[in-house]
Structures are given as C-alpha cells and as structure tokens.
Amino acid sequence: MLDIVKQYTNQTFWFSASTVIALVVSYCTIIILGLFGNILVIVVISRKKSLRGSRNMYILNLSICDVVMCSICMPFSLAKLSLKKWTLGLAMCRTMSALATIDVFVSTLTIVAISVDRYMSIVHLSQLTSRQVVLALLTIWVVAISLSTPLFCFYKIDTLKMYEHTFVQQCIDAWPSERFREIYTTAVMLVQYLTPASVISYLHGRICRFLQARHEERPGFESQMAEKTRNDLRRHRTNMVLLTAVALVFSLTWLPLTLLNITADLAHEIFQESHYNLIHAISLLVAMSSSAINPIIYGWFNSNFRCAFLEILGLSSGEKS
C-alpha cells in the first residue's frame, strides 16, 4: 500500500507526500486567515458609514485584491507548482497566470497610493476627493492589466516527456525570445517591488522628518498646542506607525520571491525543476502571507477599525463607531 501511495505521489507531484501535505496545510492556513480578515475589512467598510471615507477606499481595494489572491490565485499557484500535469486547459493556464500578476500589481500599487495619500495629507495638508481616489484606483487597475497582458499572450500548454513512455502537459511561459523574457521580468521587478519599496521608503522618511521637526519646533510645543492640534499630531503618528508596518510587511514578505526571480533569470541552470518549484512554492507562501497580515495591522493600529471589528464579531456593544 505504501509503495502504491509513493508511486502515485511520484507520478503526480514534484514533491514527496510529506512535503505536499506540509504545503497544503500552510497554504490553507494563510488562505483561511486571509479570507477571514479581509472579508471582515470589506464588511466593516460596507456597513460602517464612518469608515466609507475616500481614504479607506484604498484599504477596501487592497482587501478585495487579497480576497482574490487567497480564494483563487493561491490555490491555483500551489496546484501549478506542485502537480506535474496541468489538466485545466489553455484558457485557465493563461487566465490564472495573468490574474495572479494583475492582483499583485494592484496590491502593490495600492500600497504605494496609500503612502502617497498619507504623505500629502500629513506634510502638505492636502487630501484627494472621492472622485480623485476612484480615478487613481482605476488608473492602478488599467496599469496592472496592461502590464500583465504579455502573460496572457505568451503562456501555453506544452507536452513534455516525463519518463520513457510518459508524456504530460504543463502550463509554461513561452516568450518570443530570451531577451524579451529578461526585459519583461526586469520591468515586473521594477514595478512590483524595487520602485514601490523605494518610493514608500522615501515618503516615510519625509513624513518622519516632518513630524520630528514639528515636535522639536519649540520647547514644550505639545503642551502649548490646542487640543485639536495635539490630536492631529497623535493621529499622524499612528498613521505613520501603521504605514511603516504595512511597508515592512510588504518589503520583507516579497523579498524572498523577488530574489528567487532574479536568481532564476540570471542563473536558471542552477535549479532542477523540482527544487525550483519547491523554493518557489515556499517563497510564494511567504509573499502571500501579507494578505493575511494586512487586516491584522489595520485592526491593531486603527482604533476605528478595531472597534468596528469587535462590533461585527459581537465582542462589543457597538456604542463607539
């Protein structure tokens, strides 16, 4: 019986049975936590009028992306990396590859937009209108879809020889040339990680210097301020901590996958298929964990969200909103 299971596992998966089980359990944990947290965010924003401001539209957009990531992209990505045979056809091969990339682009650019919004609000006392926020979000989606179009065009189903008399179909990328692939993957890394990380770090640095300058403006500054001004300063600092937490989670969780992609492009010959798929699956799991962590950050640092979460879950009287 054990031999039959082992033979089936070897023929079906790139990994051992124990590795497959560990990956499935890990992915399911992130999926469940991510769905619970982000659906809670969506419900809270939808039901609480006080949380429907233009600024929280970014968070709503991010949560929608995280729900799509957890419910669709993560299961398909794990199946694609684990299974030796792709059985879902060409349309699903292209659609899932493009959808995952669209979702990642939208999430990343939304985090950048949140940082820009907070920077303009704190440093320049400027806030976008609801219409401008909607326009910004539409622009983010258009850019993400445009950048992901090559994946829909250049993914295909290829028949590969697995063993002497065994042939399987796999969903693979088939770029017109190696140079084209290198240009595209470099552009993806710039737009999806390096540029956002740089912009977020720069804006956070500017906000920190601005708040520090206000704090040191004159001795006893905070004690002499009007109550509203002190509250605004505390709120700005709380927002800064929240932004820093989101930025750190983004940078740290996506770093392993980014480094893996760079290594695979520069020296792909060092990887065996099964080893690369396993490292990719683990790196992707770490990256996708940000989808489950973000709602926790909102609930911890934002008192309005925290109270709304407790009320929705029936753990609060709901007097405060």
mmCIF file of C-alpha atoms in Angstrom:
data_model
loop_
_atom_site.group_PDB
_atom_site.id
_atom_site.type_symbol
_atom_site.label_atom_id
_atom_site.label_comp_id
_atom_site.label_asym_id
_atom_site.label_seq_id
_atom_site.Cartn_x
_atom_site.Cartn_y
_atom_site.Cartn_z
ATOM 1 C CA MET A 1 0.000 0.000 0.000
ATOM 2 C CA LEU A 2 2.785 2.404 0.902
ATOM 3 C CA ASP A 3 4.518 1.578 -2.372
ATOM 4 C CA ILE A 4 1.333 2.395 -4.287
ATOM 5 C CA VAL A 5 0.975 5.737 -2.498
ATOM 6 C CA LYS A 6 4.626 6.542 -3.106
ATOM 7 C CA GLN A 7 4.346 5.627 -6.782
ATOM 8 C CA TYR A 8 1.214 7.758 -7.184
ATOM 9 C CA THR A 9 2.894 10.685 -5.431
ATOM 10 C CA ASN A 10 5.986 10.425 -7.617
ATOM 11 C CA GLN A 11 3.884 10.330 -10.769
ATOM 12 C CA THR A 12 1.561 13.153 -9.726
ATOM 13 C CA PHE A 13 3.592 15.652 -7.693
ATOM 14 C CA TRP A 14 7.019 17.213 -7.914
ATOM 15 C CA PHE A 15 7.438 16.741 -4.158
ATOM 16 C CA SER A 16 7.221 13.954 -1.605
ATOM 17 C CA ALA A 17 3.901 13.202 0.097
ATOM 18 C CA SER A 18 5.028 14.814 3.363
ATOM 19 C CA THR A 19 6.125 17.976 1.544
ATOM 20 C CA VAL A 20 2.822 18.179 -0.326
ATOM 21 C CA ILE A 21 0.878 17.813 2.934
ATOM 22 C CA ALA A 22 3.003 20.494 4.638
ATOM 23 C CA LEU A 23 2.481 22.903 1.731
ATOM 24 C CA VAL A 24 -1.268 22.267 1.577
ATOM 25 C CA VAL A 25 -1.660 22.829 5.333
ATOM 26 C CA SER A 26 0.452 26.011 5.208
ATOM 27 C CA TYR A 27 -1.369 27.415 2.182
ATOM 28 C CA CYS A 28 -4.781 26.568 3.657
ATOM 29 C CA THR A 29 -3.854 28.330 6.899
ATOM 30 C CA ILE A 30 -2.904 31.540 5.074
ATOM 31 C CA ILE A 31 -5.972 31.269 2.822
ATOM 32 C CA ILE A 32 -8.374 30.873 5.760
ATOM 33 C CA LEU A 33 -6.794 33.673 7.803
ATOM 34 C CA GLY A 34 -6.569 35.938 4.759
ATOM 35 C CA LEU A 35 -10.177 35.371 3.724
ATOM 36 C CA PHE A 36 -11.474 35.881 7.259
ATOM 37 C CA GLY A 37 -9.517 39.084 7.871
ATOM 38 C CA ASN A 38 -10.091 40.713 4.503
ATOM 39 C CA ILE A 39 -13.772 39.808 4.242
ATOM 40 C CA LEU A 40 -14.128 41.322 7.716
ATOM 41 C CA VAL A 41 -12.478 44.530 6.464
ATOM 42 C CA ILE A 42 -14.817 44.643 3.448
ATOM 43 C CA VAL A 43 -17.903 44.057 5.619
ATOM 44 C CA VAL A 44 -16.812 46.690 8.145
ATOM 45 C CA ILE A 45 -16.224 49.363 5.492
ATOM 46 C CA SER A 46 -19.505 48.478 3.761
ATOM 47 C CA ARG A 47 -21.580 48.615 6.947
ATOM 48 C CA LYS A 48 -19.895 51.475 8.795
ATOM 49 C CA LYS A 49 -20.689 54.862 7.292
ATOM 50 C CA SER A 50 -17.886 56.461 9.316
ATOM 51 C CA LEU A 51 -15.358 54.221 7.541
ATOM 52 C CA ARG A 52 -16.510 54.922 3.986
ATOM 53 C CA GLY A 53 -14.240 57.915 3.519
ATOM 54 C CA SER A 54 -12.162 58.305 0.383
ATOM 55 C CA ARG A 55 -9.003 57.298 2.231
ATOM 56 C CA ASN A 56 -10.406 53.894 3.189
ATOM 57 C CA MET A 57 -11.255 53.173 -0.447
ATOM 58 C CA TYR A 58 -7.592 52.246 -0.847
ATOM 59 C CA ILE A 59 -7.878 49.760 2.006
ATOM 60 C CA LEU A 60 -11.099 48.379 0.505
ATOM 61 C CA ASN A 61 -9.351 47.917 -2.837
ATOM 62 C CA LEU A 62 -6.413 46.202 -1.150
ATOM 63 C CA SER A 63 -8.726 43.857 0.766
ATOM 64 C CA ILE A 64 -10.609 42.921 -2.406
ATOM 65 C CA CYS A 65 -7.286 42.058 -4.050
ATOM 66 C CA ASP A 66 -6.285 39.978 -1.032
ATOM 67 C CA VAL A 67 -9.588 38.068 -1.171
ATOM 68 C CA VAL A 68 -8.996 37.277 -4.854
ATOM 69 C CA MET A 69 -5.441 36.259 -4.026
ATOM 70 C CA CYS A 70 -6.496 33.915 -1.220
ATOM 71 C CA SER A 71 -9.556 32.407 -2.887
ATOM 72 C CA ILE A 72 -8.301 31.993 -6.464
ATOM 73 C CA CYS A 73 -4.633 32.740 -7.065
ATOM 74 C CA MET A 74 -3.071 30.861 -4.140
ATOM 75 C CA PRO A 75 -4.843 27.517 -4.763
ATOM 76 C CA PHE A 76 -4.082 27.607 -8.484
ATOM 77 C CA SER A 77 -0.468 28.660 -7.899
ATOM 78 C CA LEU A 78 0.079 25.789 -5.485
ATOM 79 C CA ALA A 79 -1.501 23.338 -7.930
ATOM 80 C CA LYS A 80 0.648 24.636 -10.793
ATOM 81 C CA LEU A 81 3.859 24.372 -8.785
ATOM 82 C CA SER A 82 3.067 21.009 -7.171
ATOM 83 C CA LEU A 83 1.457 18.977 -9.943
ATOM 84 C CA LYS A 84 3.488 17.547 -12.782
ATOM 85 C CA LYS A 85 0.475 17.634 -15.098
ATOM 86 C CA TRP A 86 -1.705 20.622 -15.975
ATOM 87 C CA THR A 87 -5.266 19.475 -16.681
ATOM 88 C CA LEU A 88 -7.225 22.735 -16.787
ATOM 89 C CA GLY A 89 -6.603 23.719 -20.391
ATOM 90 C CA LEU A 90 -5.030 26.674 -22.180
ATOM 91 C CA ALA A 91 -7.625 29.288 -21.195
ATOM 92 C CA MET A 92 -7.183 28.633 -17.470
ATOM 93 C CA CYS A 93 -3.398 28.453 -17.866
ATOM 94 C CA ARG A 94 -3.291 31.947 -19.339
ATOM 95 C CA THR A 95 -6.063 33.424 -17.210
ATOM 96 C CA MET A 96 -4.650 32.252 -13.870
ATOM 97 C CA SER A 97 -1.111 33.365 -14.740
ATOM 98 C CA ALA A 98 -2.318 36.825 -15.767
ATOM 99 C CA LEU A 99 -4.820 37.172 -12.900
ATOM 100 C CA ALA A 100 -2.203 36.448 -10.237
ATOM 101 C CA THR A 101 0.111 39.078 -11.710
ATOM 102 C CA ILE A 102 -2.704 41.634 -12.042
ATOM 103 C CA ASP A 103 -3.641 41.069 -8.418
ATOM 104 C CA VAL A 104 -0.069 41.519 -7.205
ATOM 105 C CA PHE A 105 0.399 44.699 -9.255
ATOM 106 C CA VAL A 106 -2.858 46.198 -7.960
ATOM 107 C CA SER A 107 -1.991 45.359 -4.344
ATOM 108 C CA THR A 108 1.500 46.807 -4.637
ATOM 109 C CA LEU A 109 0.445 49.999 -6.412
ATOM 110 C CA THR A 110 -2.395 50.462 -3.909
ATOM 111 C CA ILE A 111 0.089 50.342 -1.028
ATOM 112 C CA VAL A 112 2.136 52.987 -2.860
ATOM 113 C CA ALA A 113 -1.013 55.087 -3.332
ATOM 114 C CA ILE A 114 -1.774 54.820 0.394
ATOM 115 C CA SER A 115 1.729 56.065 1.187
ATOM 116 C CA VAL A 116 1.389 58.982 -1.252
ATOM 117 C CA ASP A 117 -2.026 59.854 0.197
ATOM 118 C CA ARG A 118 -0.700 59.867 3.765
ATOM 119 C CA TYR A 119 2.330 61.922 2.724
ATOM 120 C CA MET A 120 0.162 64.557 1.033
ATOM 121 C CA SER A 121 -2.227 64.625 3.998
ATOM 122 C CA ILE A 122 0.418 64.925 6.715
ATOM 123 C CA VAL A 123 3.120 67.033 5.066
ATOM 124 C CA HIS A 124 1.115 69.175 2.631
ATOM 125 C CA LEU A 125 -2.293 69.096 4.374
ATOM 126 C CA SER A 126 -3.830 68.065 1.065
ATOM 127 C CA GLN A 127 -6.423 65.347 0.592
ATOM 128 C CA LEU A 128 -7.822 63.838 -2.600
ATOM 129 C CA THR A 129 -11.548 63.921 -3.222
ATOM 130 C CA SER A 130 -13.533 60.701 -3.569
ATOM 131 C CA ARG A 131 -13.627 61.208 -7.326
ATOM 132 C CA GLN A 132 -9.850 61.609 -7.498
ATOM 133 C CA VAL A 133 -9.344 58.464 -5.399
ATOM 134 C CA VAL A 134 -11.631 56.479 -7.709
ATOM 135 C CA LEU A 135 -9.681 57.802 -10.699
ATOM 136 C CA ALA A 136 -6.403 56.793 -9.029
ATOM 137 C CA LEU A 137 -7.719 53.280 -8.354
ATOM 138 C CA LEU A 138 -8.987 52.920 -11.932
ATOM 139 C CA THR A 139 -5.553 54.002 -13.166
ATOM 140 C CA ILE A 140 -3.936 51.373 -10.951
ATOM 141 C CA TRP A 141 -6.164 48.646 -12.418
ATOM 142 C CA VAL A 142 -5.533 49.781 -16.005
ATOM 143 C CA VAL A 143 -1.765 49.818 -15.448
ATOM 144 C CA ALA A 144 -1.866 46.388 -13.774
ATOM 145 C CA ILE A 145 -3.929 44.815 -16.557
ATOM 146 C CA SER A 146 -1.725 46.375 -19.243
ATOM 147 C CA LEU A 147 1.477 45.110 -17.632
ATOM 148 C CA SER A 148 0.005 41.607 -17.279
ATOM 149 C CA THR A 149 -1.194 41.282 -20.884
ATOM 150 C CA PRO A 150 2.033 39.594 -22.104
ATOM 151 C CA LEU A 151 1.406 36.706 -19.702
ATOM 152 C CA PHE A 152 -1.985 36.056 -21.274
ATOM 153 C CA CYS A 153 -0.370 36.094 -24.718
ATOM 154 C CA PHE A 154 2.761 34.062 -24.099
ATOM 155 C CA TYR A 155 1.698 31.270 -21.761
ATOM 156 C CA LYS A 156 0.931 27.958 -23.430
ATOM 157 C CA ILE A 157 0.327 24.265 -22.834
ATOM 158 C CA ASP A 158 3.387 22.221 -23.732
ATOM 159 C CA THR A 159 3.736 18.434 -23.829
ATOM 160 C CA LEU A 160 6.885 17.279 -22.064
ATOM 161 C CA LYS A 161 8.451 13.854 -21.752
ATOM 162 C CA MET A 162 8.478 12.946 -18.070
ATOM 163 C CA TYR A 163 9.645 9.331 -18.238
ATOM 164 C CA GLU A 164 10.482 6.912 -21.026
ATOM 165 C CA HIS A 165 6.865 6.296 -22.003
ATOM 166 C CA THR A 166 5.161 9.082 -20.083
ATOM 167 C CA PHE A 167 4.237 12.473 -21.514
ATOM 168 C CA VAL A 168 2.479 15.221 -19.566
ATOM 169 C CA GLN A 169 1.045 18.637 -20.364
ATOM 170 C CA GLN A 170 2.341 21.639 -18.455
ATOM 171 C CA CYS A 171 1.392 25.299 -18.277
ATOM 172 C CA ILE A 172 4.582 27.185 -19.128
ATOM 173 C CA ASP A 173 5.689 30.588 -20.367
ATOM 174 C CA ALA A 174 6.856 30.701 -23.984
ATOM 175 C CA TRP A 175 8.392 34.088 -24.702
ATOM 176 C CA PRO A 176 9.309 35.087 -28.284
ATOM 177 C CA SER A 177 12.943 35.292 -27.205
ATOM 178 C CA GLU A 178 15.127 35.077 -24.127
ATOM 179 C CA ARG A 179 15.812 38.800 -24.430
ATOM 180 C CA PHE A 180 12.073 39.570 -24.379
ATOM 181 C CA ARG A 181 11.631 37.490 -21.243
ATOM 182 C CA GLU A 182 14.526 39.233 -19.489
ATOM 183 C CA ILE A 183 13.140 42.682 -20.342
ATOM 184 C CA TYR A 184 9.672 41.767 -19.093
ATOM 185 C CA THR A 185 10.814 40.157 -15.845
ATOM 186 C CA THR A 186 13.091 43.132 -15.150
ATOM 187 C CA ALA A 187 10.182 45.513 -15.726
ATOM 188 C CA VAL A 188 7.999 43.430 -13.410
ATOM 189 C CA MET A 189 10.591 43.517 -10.633
ATOM 190 C CA LEU A 190 10.955 47.282 -11.003
ATOM 191 C CA VAL A 191 7.212 47.981 -10.966
ATOM 192 C CA GLN A 192 6.207 45.314 -8.467
ATOM 193 C CA TYR A 193 8.978 45.575 -5.872
ATOM 194 C CA LEU A 194 12.029 47.788 -6.320
ATOM 195 C CA THR A 195 10.311 51.049 -7.308
ATOM 196 C CA PRO A 196 7.433 50.715 -4.791
ATOM 197 C CA ALA A 197 9.847 49.857 -1.979
ATOM 198 C CA SER A 198 11.994 52.885 -2.858
ATOM 199 C CA VAL A 199 9.030 55.272 -3.129
ATOM 200 C CA ILE A 200 7.482 54.046 0.120
ATOM 201 C CA SER A 201 10.802 54.313 1.975
ATOM 202 C CA TYR A 202 11.395 57.843 0.656
ATOM 203 C CA LEU A 203 7.905 59.069 1.566
ATOM 204 C CA HIS A 204 8.077 57.519 5.019
ATOM 205 C CA GLY A 205 11.413 59.199 5.597
ATOM 206 C CA ARG A 206 9.948 62.571 4.609
ATOM 207 C CA ILE A 207 6.961 62.070 6.922
ATOM 208 C CA CYS A 208 9.217 61.087 9.834
ATOM 209 C CA ARG A 209 11.403 64.160 9.364
ATOM 210 C CA PHE A 210 8.330 66.381 9.138
ATOM 211 C CA LEU A 211 6.804 65.017 12.348
ATOM 212 C CA GLN A 212 10.145 65.216 14.138
ATOM 213 C CA ALA A 213 10.549 68.841 13.068
ATOM 214 C CA ARG A 214 7.096 69.710 14.370
ATOM 215 C CA HIS A 215 7.855 68.002 17.666
ATOM 216 C CA GLU A 216 11.111 69.935 18.110
ATOM 217 C CA GLU A 217 9.759 73.230 16.796
ATOM 218 C CA ARG A 218 9.980 74.835 20.218
ATOM 219 C CA PRO A 219 10.283 73.700 23.869
ATOM 220 C CA GLY A 220 7.063 72.435 25.346
ATOM 221 C CA PHE A 221 5.453 72.532 21.920
ATOM 222 C CA GLU A 222 2.956 69.740 22.532
ATOM 223 C CA SER A 223 1.815 71.141 25.882
ATOM 224 C CA GLN A 224 1.124 74.550 24.286
ATOM 225 C CA MET A 225 -0.807 73.179 21.343
ATOM 226 C CA ALA A 226 -4.561 73.298 21.085
ATOM 227 C CA GLU A 227 -6.302 70.015 21.814
ATOM 228 C CA LYS A 228 -7.227 69.534 18.138
ATOM 229 C CA THR A 229 -3.638 70.071 17.041
ATOM 230 C CA ARG A 230 -2.366 67.546 19.582
ATOM 231 C CA ASN A 231 -4.968 65.039 18.427
ATOM 232 C CA ASP A 232 -3.976 65.601 14.804
ATOM 233 C CA LEU A 233 -0.324 65.043 15.646
ATOM 234 C CA ARG A 234 -1.119 61.831 17.529
ATOM 235 C CA ARG A 235 -3.260 60.657 14.617
ATOM 236 C CA HIS A 236 -0.475 61.394 12.148
ATOM 237 C CA ARG A 237 1.989 59.428 14.272
ATOM 238 C CA THR A 238 -0.421 56.493 14.486
ATOM 239 C CA ASN A 239 -0.859 56.588 10.711
ATOM 240 C CA MET A 240 2.903 56.672 10.354
ATOM 241 C CA VAL A 241 3.315 53.572 12.501
ATOM 242 C CA LEU A 242 0.585 51.806 10.506
ATOM 243 C CA LEU A 243 2.210 52.752 7.202
ATOM 244 C CA THR A 244 5.599 51.620 8.444
ATOM 245 C CA ALA A 245 4.147 48.272 9.491
ATOM 246 C CA VAL A 246 2.445 47.771 6.106
ATOM 247 C CA ALA A 247 5.625 48.791 4.276
ATOM 248 C CA LEU A 248 7.802 46.440 6.337
ATOM 249 C CA VAL A 249 5.399 43.547 5.805
ATOM 250 C CA PHE A 250 5.368 44.228 2.065
ATOM 251 C CA SER A 251 9.156 44.549 1.792
ATOM 252 C CA LEU A 252 10.015 41.515 3.930
ATOM 253 C CA THR A 253 7.373 39.113 2.619
ATOM 254 C CA TRP A 254 8.056 39.818 -1.051
ATOM 255 C CA LEU A 255 11.856 39.903 -0.772
ATOM 256 C CA PRO A 256 12.432 36.094 -0.993
ATOM 257 C CA LEU A 257 10.305 35.739 -4.141
ATOM 258 C CA THR A 258 11.968 38.759 -5.742
ATOM 259 C CA LEU A 259 15.450 37.373 -5.036
ATOM 260 C CA LEU A 260 14.373 33.976 -6.379
ATOM 261 C CA ASN A 261 13.116 35.524 -9.619
ATOM 262 C CA ILE A 262 16.352 37.463 -10.055
ATOM 263 C CA THR A 263 18.416 34.325 -9.442
ATOM 264 C CA ALA A 264 16.269 32.256 -11.799
ATOM 265 C CA ASP A 265 16.717 34.848 -14.555
ATOM 266 C CA LEU A 266 20.451 35.252 -14.131
ATOM 267 C CA ALA A 267 21.382 31.629 -13.396
ATOM 268 C CA HIS A 268 18.363 29.425 -14.082
ATOM 269 C CA GLU A 269 20.601 26.458 -14.877
ATOM 270 C CA ILE A 270 21.434 26.005 -11.181
ATOM 271 C CA PHE A 271 17.873 24.853 -10.424
ATOM 272 C CA GLN A 272 16.392 21.449 -11.008
ATOM 273 C CA GLU A 273 12.672 21.599 -11.825
ATOM 274 C CA SER A 274 11.534 20.018 -8.565
ATOM 275 C CA HIS A 275 13.919 22.095 -6.428
ATOM 276 C CA TYR A 276 12.906 25.332 -8.128
ATOM 277 C CA ASN A 277 9.199 24.560 -7.747
ATOM 278 C CA LEU A 278 9.609 23.848 -4.034
ATOM 279 C CA ILE A 279 11.600 27.034 -3.385
ATOM 280 C CA HIS A 280 9.097 28.956 -5.491
ATOM 281 C CA ALA A 281 6.143 27.490 -3.574
ATOM 282 C CA ILE A 282 7.694 28.433 -0.215
ATOM 283 C CA SER A 283 8.684 31.934 -1.391
ATOM 284 C CA LEU A 284 5.202 32.470 -2.793
ATOM 285 C CA LEU A 285 3.688 31.339 0.508
ATOM 286 C CA VAL A 286 5.789 33.916 2.374
ATOM 287 C CA ALA A 287 4.776 36.628 -0.110
ATOM 288 C CA MET A 288 1.093 35.737 0.060
ATOM 289 C CA SER A 289 1.164 35.789 3.862
ATOM 290 C CA SER A 290 0.979 39.585 3.595
ATOM 291 C CA SER A 291 -2.657 39.114 2.546
ATOM 292 C CA ALA A 292 -3.404 37.662 5.979
ATOM 293 C CA ILE A 293 -1.210 40.114 7.905
ATOM 294 C CA ASN A 294 -2.582 43.388 6.489
ATOM 295 C CA PRO A 295 -6.034 43.171 8.160
ATOM 296 C CA ILE A 296 -4.326 42.442 11.485
ATOM 297 C CA ILE A 297 -2.280 45.628 11.090
ATOM 298 C CA TYR A 298 -5.389 47.710 10.377
ATOM 299 C CA GLY A 299 -7.196 46.252 13.383
ATOM 300 C CA TRP A 300 -4.259 46.759 15.721
ATOM 301 C CA PHE A 301 -3.243 50.305 14.820
ATOM 302 C CA ASN A 302 -6.564 51.871 13.762
ATOM 303 C CA SER A 303 -8.971 52.316 16.659
ATOM 304 C CA ASN A 304 -11.953 52.858 14.355
ATOM 305 C CA PHE A 305 -11.335 49.574 12.554
ATOM 306 C CA ARG A 306 -10.625 47.821 15.833
ATOM 307 C CA CYS A 307 -13.937 48.910 17.366
ATOM 308 C CA ALA A 308 -15.811 48.032 14.175
ATOM 309 C CA PHE A 309 -14.187 44.572 14.043
ATOM 310 C CA LEU A 310 -15.219 43.865 17.636
ATOM 311 C CA GLU A 311 -18.752 45.070 16.987
ATOM 312 C CA ILE A 312 -19.173 42.937 13.844
ATOM 313 C CA LEU A 313 -17.849 39.898 15.720
ATOM 314 C CA GLY A 314 -20.262 40.531 18.588
ATOM 315 C CA LEU A 315 -17.492 41.309 21.066
ATOM 316 C CA SER A 316 -18.501 44.940 21.624
ATOM 317 C CA SER A 317 -21.662 46.824 22.490
ATOM 318 C CA GLY A 318 -21.238 48.900 19.329
ATOM 319 C CA GLU A 319 -21.581 52.213 21.082
ATOM 320 C CA LYS A 320 -18.432 53.554 19.518
ATOM 321 C CA SER A 321 -18.064 53.743 15.760
#
